[in-house]
């Protein structure tokens, strides 16, 4: 499965959001299908630019991923390079096009999982969101935080300040009015009468 990084998770969530808010979706179009929409998010290319790149070589996304060659110089391979560089794998992208990753499918409730169709916008959105949720949960599980329990009590703030800033004495001014008193922490305190 894809690398569990914030960039990958955000790309999945952004793609799902764009699809959910009625971006043009057409499973048979290389720039508007499942992988095409993720490619739009990752590369910032338009659907037309992605489609034009893909049409320079025969096949759908699955075929393009099989024929992928990082040194070919073909524009579609450059697009795939960007997706792989972000943290996706060729297998991830192949599964995305058919909504077929077993781990992601297992996380989808049974009724919805059995009704999933790879060429239906709402099903693609559900798959992308579920995938992002799984990666996010894995990422959070991998983070270990230091223990916050300590036997020593924290020092009072005043003890951390230099002695000069803790003085309270404030002489009266010649005008007879008391100047602002300095608090024991070095802040001026104005006393209003």
mmCIF file of C-alpha atoms in Angstrom:
data_model
loop_
_atom_site.group_PDB
_atom_site.id
_atom_site.type_symbol
_atom_site.label_atom_id
_atom_site.label_comp_id
_atom_site.label_asym_id
_atom_site.label_seq_id
_atom_site.Cartn_x
_atom_site.Cartn_y
_atom_site.Cartn_z
ATOM 1 C CA UNK A 1 0.000 0.000 0.000
ATOM 2 C CA UNK A 2 1.041 3.608 -0.531
ATOM 3 C CA UNK A 3 3.405 5.305 1.867
ATOM 4 C CA UNK A 4 1.593 6.597 4.915
ATOM 5 C CA UNK A 5 2.593 10.213 4.597
ATOM 6 C CA UNK A 6 0.625 13.402 4.997
ATOM 7 C CA UNK A 7 1.163 14.208 1.306
ATOM 8 C CA UNK A 8 -0.345 10.906 0.146
ATOM 9 C CA UNK A 9 -3.268 11.159 2.576
ATOM 10 C CA UNK A 10 -3.952 14.755 1.502
ATOM 11 C CA UNK A 11 -3.819 13.815 -2.192
ATOM 12 C CA UNK A 12 -6.414 11.087 -1.600
ATOM 13 C CA UNK A 13 -8.661 13.416 0.415
ATOM 14 C CA UNK A 14 -8.348 16.246 -2.126
ATOM 15 C CA UNK A 15 -9.208 13.896 -4.967
ATOM 16 C CA UNK A 16 -12.212 12.497 -3.100
ATOM 17 C CA UNK A 17 -13.405 16.015 -2.292
ATOM 18 C CA UNK A 18 -13.100 17.182 -5.902
ATOM 19 C CA UNK A 19 -15.018 14.137 -7.118
ATOM 20 C CA UNK A 20 -17.671 14.518 -4.414
ATOM 21 C CA UNK A 21 -18.266 18.130 -5.435
ATOM 22 C CA UNK A 22 -19.205 17.097 -8.958
ATOM 23 C CA UNK A 23 -15.959 17.391 -10.912
ATOM 24 C CA UNK A 24 -16.426 15.869 -14.376
ATOM 25 C CA UNK A 25 -16.116 12.079 -14.084
ATOM 26 C CA UNK A 26 -15.851 9.665 -16.967
ATOM 27 C CA UNK A 27 -14.296 6.285 -16.351
ATOM 28 C CA UNK A 28 -13.318 5.783 -20.010
ATOM 29 C CA UNK A 29 -11.397 9.087 -20.161
ATOM 30 C CA UNK A 30 -7.741 8.862 -19.088
ATOM 31 C CA UNK A 31 -7.869 12.261 -17.360
ATOM 32 C CA UNK A 32 -11.332 11.938 -15.758
ATOM 33 C CA UNK A 33 -11.270 8.364 -14.483
ATOM 34 C CA UNK A 34 -10.154 7.102 -11.070
ATOM 35 C CA UNK A 35 -6.394 7.328 -11.710
ATOM 36 C CA UNK A 36 -6.883 10.384 -13.909
ATOM 37 C CA UNK A 37 -8.426 12.320 -11.041
ATOM 38 C CA UNK A 38 -5.618 11.329 -8.675
ATOM 39 C CA UNK A 39 -3.116 12.324 -11.373
ATOM 40 C CA UNK A 40 -4.824 15.725 -11.614
ATOM 41 C CA UNK A 41 -4.358 16.203 -7.869
ATOM 42 C CA UNK A 42 -0.735 15.091 -7.808
ATOM 43 C CA UNK A 43 0.507 16.741 -11.017
ATOM 44 C CA UNK A 44 -1.802 19.783 -11.185
ATOM 45 C CA UNK A 45 -2.369 18.945 -14.858
ATOM 46 C CA UNK A 46 -5.823 19.247 -16.408
ATOM 47 C CA UNK A 47 -7.832 16.223 -17.438
ATOM 48 C CA UNK A 48 -7.170 17.104 -21.089
ATOM 49 C CA UNK A 49 -3.402 17.284 -20.535
ATOM 50 C CA UNK A 50 -3.362 13.901 -18.784
ATOM 51 C CA UNK A 51 -5.539 12.350 -21.487
ATOM 52 C CA UNK A 52 -3.279 13.736 -24.235
ATOM 53 C CA UNK A 53 -0.216 12.311 -22.488
ATOM 54 C CA UNK A 54 -1.842 8.902 -22.150
ATOM 55 C CA UNK A 55 -2.929 8.778 -25.791
ATOM 56 C CA UNK A 56 0.702 8.783 -26.917
ATOM 57 C CA UNK A 57 0.843 5.103 -25.947
ATOM 58 C CA UNK A 58 -1.747 2.375 -26.273
ATOM 59 C CA UNK A 59 -3.932 1.257 -23.367
ATOM 60 C CA UNK A 60 -5.901 2.183 -20.285
ATOM 61 C CA UNK A 61 -4.300 3.024 -16.943
ATOM 62 C CA UNK A 62 -3.666 -0.635 -16.139
ATOM 63 C CA UNK A 63 -1.838 -1.125 -19.455
ATOM 64 C CA UNK A 64 0.031 2.172 -19.013
ATOM 65 C CA UNK A 65 1.222 1.012 -15.592
ATOM 66 C CA UNK A 66 2.372 -2.342 -16.969
ATOM 67 C CA UNK A 67 4.255 -0.631 -19.820
ATOM 68 C CA UNK A 68 5.631 2.129 -17.568
ATOM 69 C CA UNK A 69 9.319 2.827 -18.046
ATOM 70 C CA UNK A 70 10.946 5.593 -15.983
ATOM 71 C CA UNK A 71 13.510 6.297 -18.714
ATOM 72 C CA UNK A 72 11.164 6.304 -21.717
ATOM 73 C CA UNK A 73 10.657 10.055 -21.688
ATOM 74 C CA UNK A 74 7.007 9.548 -22.614
ATOM 75 C CA UNK A 75 4.768 12.172 -21.022
ATOM 76 C CA UNK A 76 2.488 9.563 -19.396
ATOM 77 C CA UNK A 77 5.536 7.971 -17.774
ATOM 78 C CA UNK A 78 6.523 11.381 -16.402
ATOM 79 C CA UNK A 79 3.000 11.650 -14.954
ATOM 80 C CA UNK A 80 3.311 8.201 -13.395
ATOM 81 C CA UNK A 81 6.768 9.168 -12.082
ATOM 82 C CA UNK A 82 5.226 12.078 -10.167
ATOM 83 C CA UNK A 83 2.603 9.816 -8.615
ATOM 84 C CA UNK A 84 5.216 7.247 -7.608
ATOM 85 C CA UNK A 85 7.488 9.966 -6.227
ATOM 86 C CA UNK A 86 4.692 11.166 -3.940
ATOM 87 C CA UNK A 87 4.428 7.688 -2.417
ATOM 88 C CA UNK A 88 1.995 5.631 -4.470
ATOM 89 C CA UNK A 89 2.964 2.308 -6.031
ATOM 90 C CA UNK A 90 2.090 0.956 -9.448
ATOM 91 C CA UNK A 91 -0.011 -1.685 -7.722
ATOM 92 C CA UNK A 92 -1.906 1.054 -5.794
ATOM 93 C CA UNK A 93 -2.765 2.796 -9.038
ATOM 94 C CA UNK A 94 -3.819 -0.456 -10.733
ATOM 95 C CA UNK A 95 -6.092 -1.229 -7.770
ATOM 96 C CA UNK A 96 -7.498 2.313 -7.796
ATOM 97 C CA UNK A 97 -8.640 2.029 -11.378
ATOM 98 C CA UNK A 98 -10.716 -1.067 -10.486
ATOM 99 C CA UNK A 99 -11.324 -0.285 -6.765
ATOM 100 C CA UNK A 100 -9.803 -3.670 -6.050
ATOM 101 C CA UNK A 101 -7.308 -3.410 -3.171
ATOM 102 C CA UNK A 102 -8.364 -6.152 -0.722
ATOM 103 C CA UNK A 103 -7.263 -4.202 2.382
ATOM 104 C CA UNK A 104 -9.256 -1.133 1.401
ATOM 105 C CA UNK A 105 -12.279 -3.183 0.382
ATOM 106 C CA UNK A 106 -12.271 -5.042 3.739
ATOM 107 C CA UNK A 107 -12.522 -1.693 5.532
ATOM 108 C CA UNK A 108 -15.701 -0.770 3.625
ATOM 109 C CA UNK A 109 -18.958 -1.982 5.218
ATOM 110 C CA UNK A 110 -20.152 -5.270 3.707
ATOM 111 C CA UNK A 111 -23.272 -3.924 1.999
ATOM 112 C CA UNK A 112 -21.362 -1.128 0.283
ATOM 113 C CA UNK A 113 -18.334 -3.304 -0.493
ATOM 114 C CA UNK A 114 -20.406 -5.850 -2.399
ATOM 115 C CA UNK A 115 -22.114 -3.120 -4.394
ATOM 116 C CA UNK A 116 -18.881 -1.241 -5.314
ATOM 117 C CA UNK A 117 -18.555 -0.473 -9.008
ATOM 118 C CA UNK A 118 -15.265 0.828 -10.320
ATOM 119 C CA UNK A 119 -16.901 3.261 -12.713
ATOM 120 C CA UNK A 120 -19.302 4.996 -10.317
ATOM 121 C CA UNK A 121 -18.305 8.367 -8.891
ATOM 122 C CA UNK A 122 -19.733 7.800 -5.389
ATOM 123 C CA UNK A 123 -18.011 4.429 -5.108
ATOM 124 C CA UNK A 124 -14.686 5.986 -6.100
ATOM 125 C CA UNK A 125 -15.151 8.708 -3.457
ATOM 126 C CA UNK A 126 -15.898 6.060 -0.804
ATOM 127 C CA UNK A 127 -12.823 4.040 -1.823
ATOM 128 C CA UNK A 128 -10.530 7.099 -1.762
ATOM 129 C CA UNK A 129 -11.809 8.239 1.636
ATOM 130 C CA UNK A 130 -11.495 4.739 3.094
ATOM 131 C CA UNK A 131 -7.946 4.463 1.744
ATOM 132 C CA UNK A 132 -7.018 7.836 3.262
ATOM 133 C CA UNK A 133 -8.569 6.822 6.603
ATOM 134 C CA UNK A 134 -6.555 3.583 6.668
ATOM 135 C CA UNK A 135 -3.295 5.359 5.889
ATOM 136 C CA UNK A 136 -4.042 8.035 8.484
ATOM 137 C CA UNK A 137 -4.775 5.423 11.161
ATOM 138 C CA UNK A 138 -1.515 3.618 10.324
ATOM 139 C CA UNK A 139 0.395 6.893 10.446
ATOM 140 C CA UNK A 140 -1.067 7.838 13.828
ATOM 141 C CA UNK A 141 -0.374 4.355 15.210
ATOM 142 C CA UNK A 142 3.266 4.682 14.181
ATOM 143 C CA UNK A 143 3.801 7.887 16.156
ATOM 144 C CA UNK A 144 5.061 7.398 19.683
ATOM 145 C CA UNK A 145 4.928 10.306 22.067
ATOM 146 C CA UNK A 146 7.163 10.682 25.101
ATOM 147 C CA UNK A 147 5.631 9.926 28.439
ATOM 148 C CA UNK A 148 4.282 13.026 30.152
ATOM 149 C CA UNK A 149 4.301 11.496 33.611
ATOM 150 C CA UNK A 150 7.205 12.797 35.616
ATOM 151 C CA UNK A 151 8.119 12.344 39.254
ATOM 152 C CA UNK A 152 9.397 15.917 39.581
ATOM 153 C CA UNK A 153 6.846 18.684 40.074
ATOM 154 C CA UNK A 154 7.135 21.584 37.635
ATOM 155 C CA UNK A 155 8.929 24.662 38.928
ATOM 156 C CA UNK A 156 6.810 27.767 39.576
ATOM 157 C CA UNK A 157 7.207 30.420 36.907
ATOM 158 C CA UNK A 158 8.644 32.940 39.371
ATOM 159 C CA UNK A 159 11.507 30.586 40.187
ATOM 160 C CA UNK A 160 12.490 30.560 36.508
ATOM 161 C CA UNK A 161 12.781 34.366 36.244
ATOM 162 C CA UNK A 162 15.949 36.277 37.202
ATOM 163 C CA UNK A 163 15.897 37.769 40.713
ATOM 164 C CA UNK A 164 15.961 41.394 39.431
ATOM 165 C CA UNK A 165 12.692 40.941 37.573
ATOM 166 C CA UNK A 166 10.960 39.573 40.686
ATOM 167 C CA UNK A 167 11.331 42.742 42.802
ATOM 168 C CA UNK A 168 8.132 44.324 44.018
ATOM 169 C CA UNK A 169 9.382 47.660 45.362
ATOM 170 C CA UNK A 170 8.145 50.704 43.514
ATOM 171 C CA UNK A 171 9.016 54.157 44.896
ATOM 172 C CA UNK A 172 6.503 57.010 44.690
ATOM 173 C CA UNK A 173 7.105 59.647 42.073
ATOM 174 C CA UNK A 174 7.683 63.329 42.946
ATOM 175 C CA UNK A 175 4.202 64.168 41.692
ATOM 176 C CA UNK A 176 2.731 62.188 44.545
ATOM 177 C CA UNK A 177 1.098 59.670 42.265
ATOM 178 C CA UNK A 178 2.205 56.120 42.473
ATOM 179 C CA UNK A 179 3.982 54.958 39.315
ATOM 180 C CA UNK A 180 2.991 51.629 37.833
ATOM 181 C CA UNK A 181 4.035 48.918 40.230
ATOM 182 C CA UNK A 182 6.171 46.143 38.878
ATOM 183 C CA UNK A 183 4.878 42.677 39.580
ATOM 184 C CA UNK A 184 7.143 40.046 40.975
ATOM 185 C CA UNK A 185 7.426 38.641 37.438
ATOM 186 C CA UNK A 186 8.704 41.881 35.938
ATOM 187 C CA UNK A 187 5.448 43.047 34.356
ATOM 188 C CA UNK A 188 4.053 46.498 34.965
ATOM 189 C CA UNK A 189 0.826 46.594 36.901
ATOM 190 C CA UNK A 190 -1.310 49.720 36.732
ATOM 191 C CA UNK A 191 -3.416 50.439 39.761
ATOM 192 C CA UNK A 192 -6.502 52.506 38.988
ATOM 193 C CA UNK A 193 -8.156 54.564 41.762
#
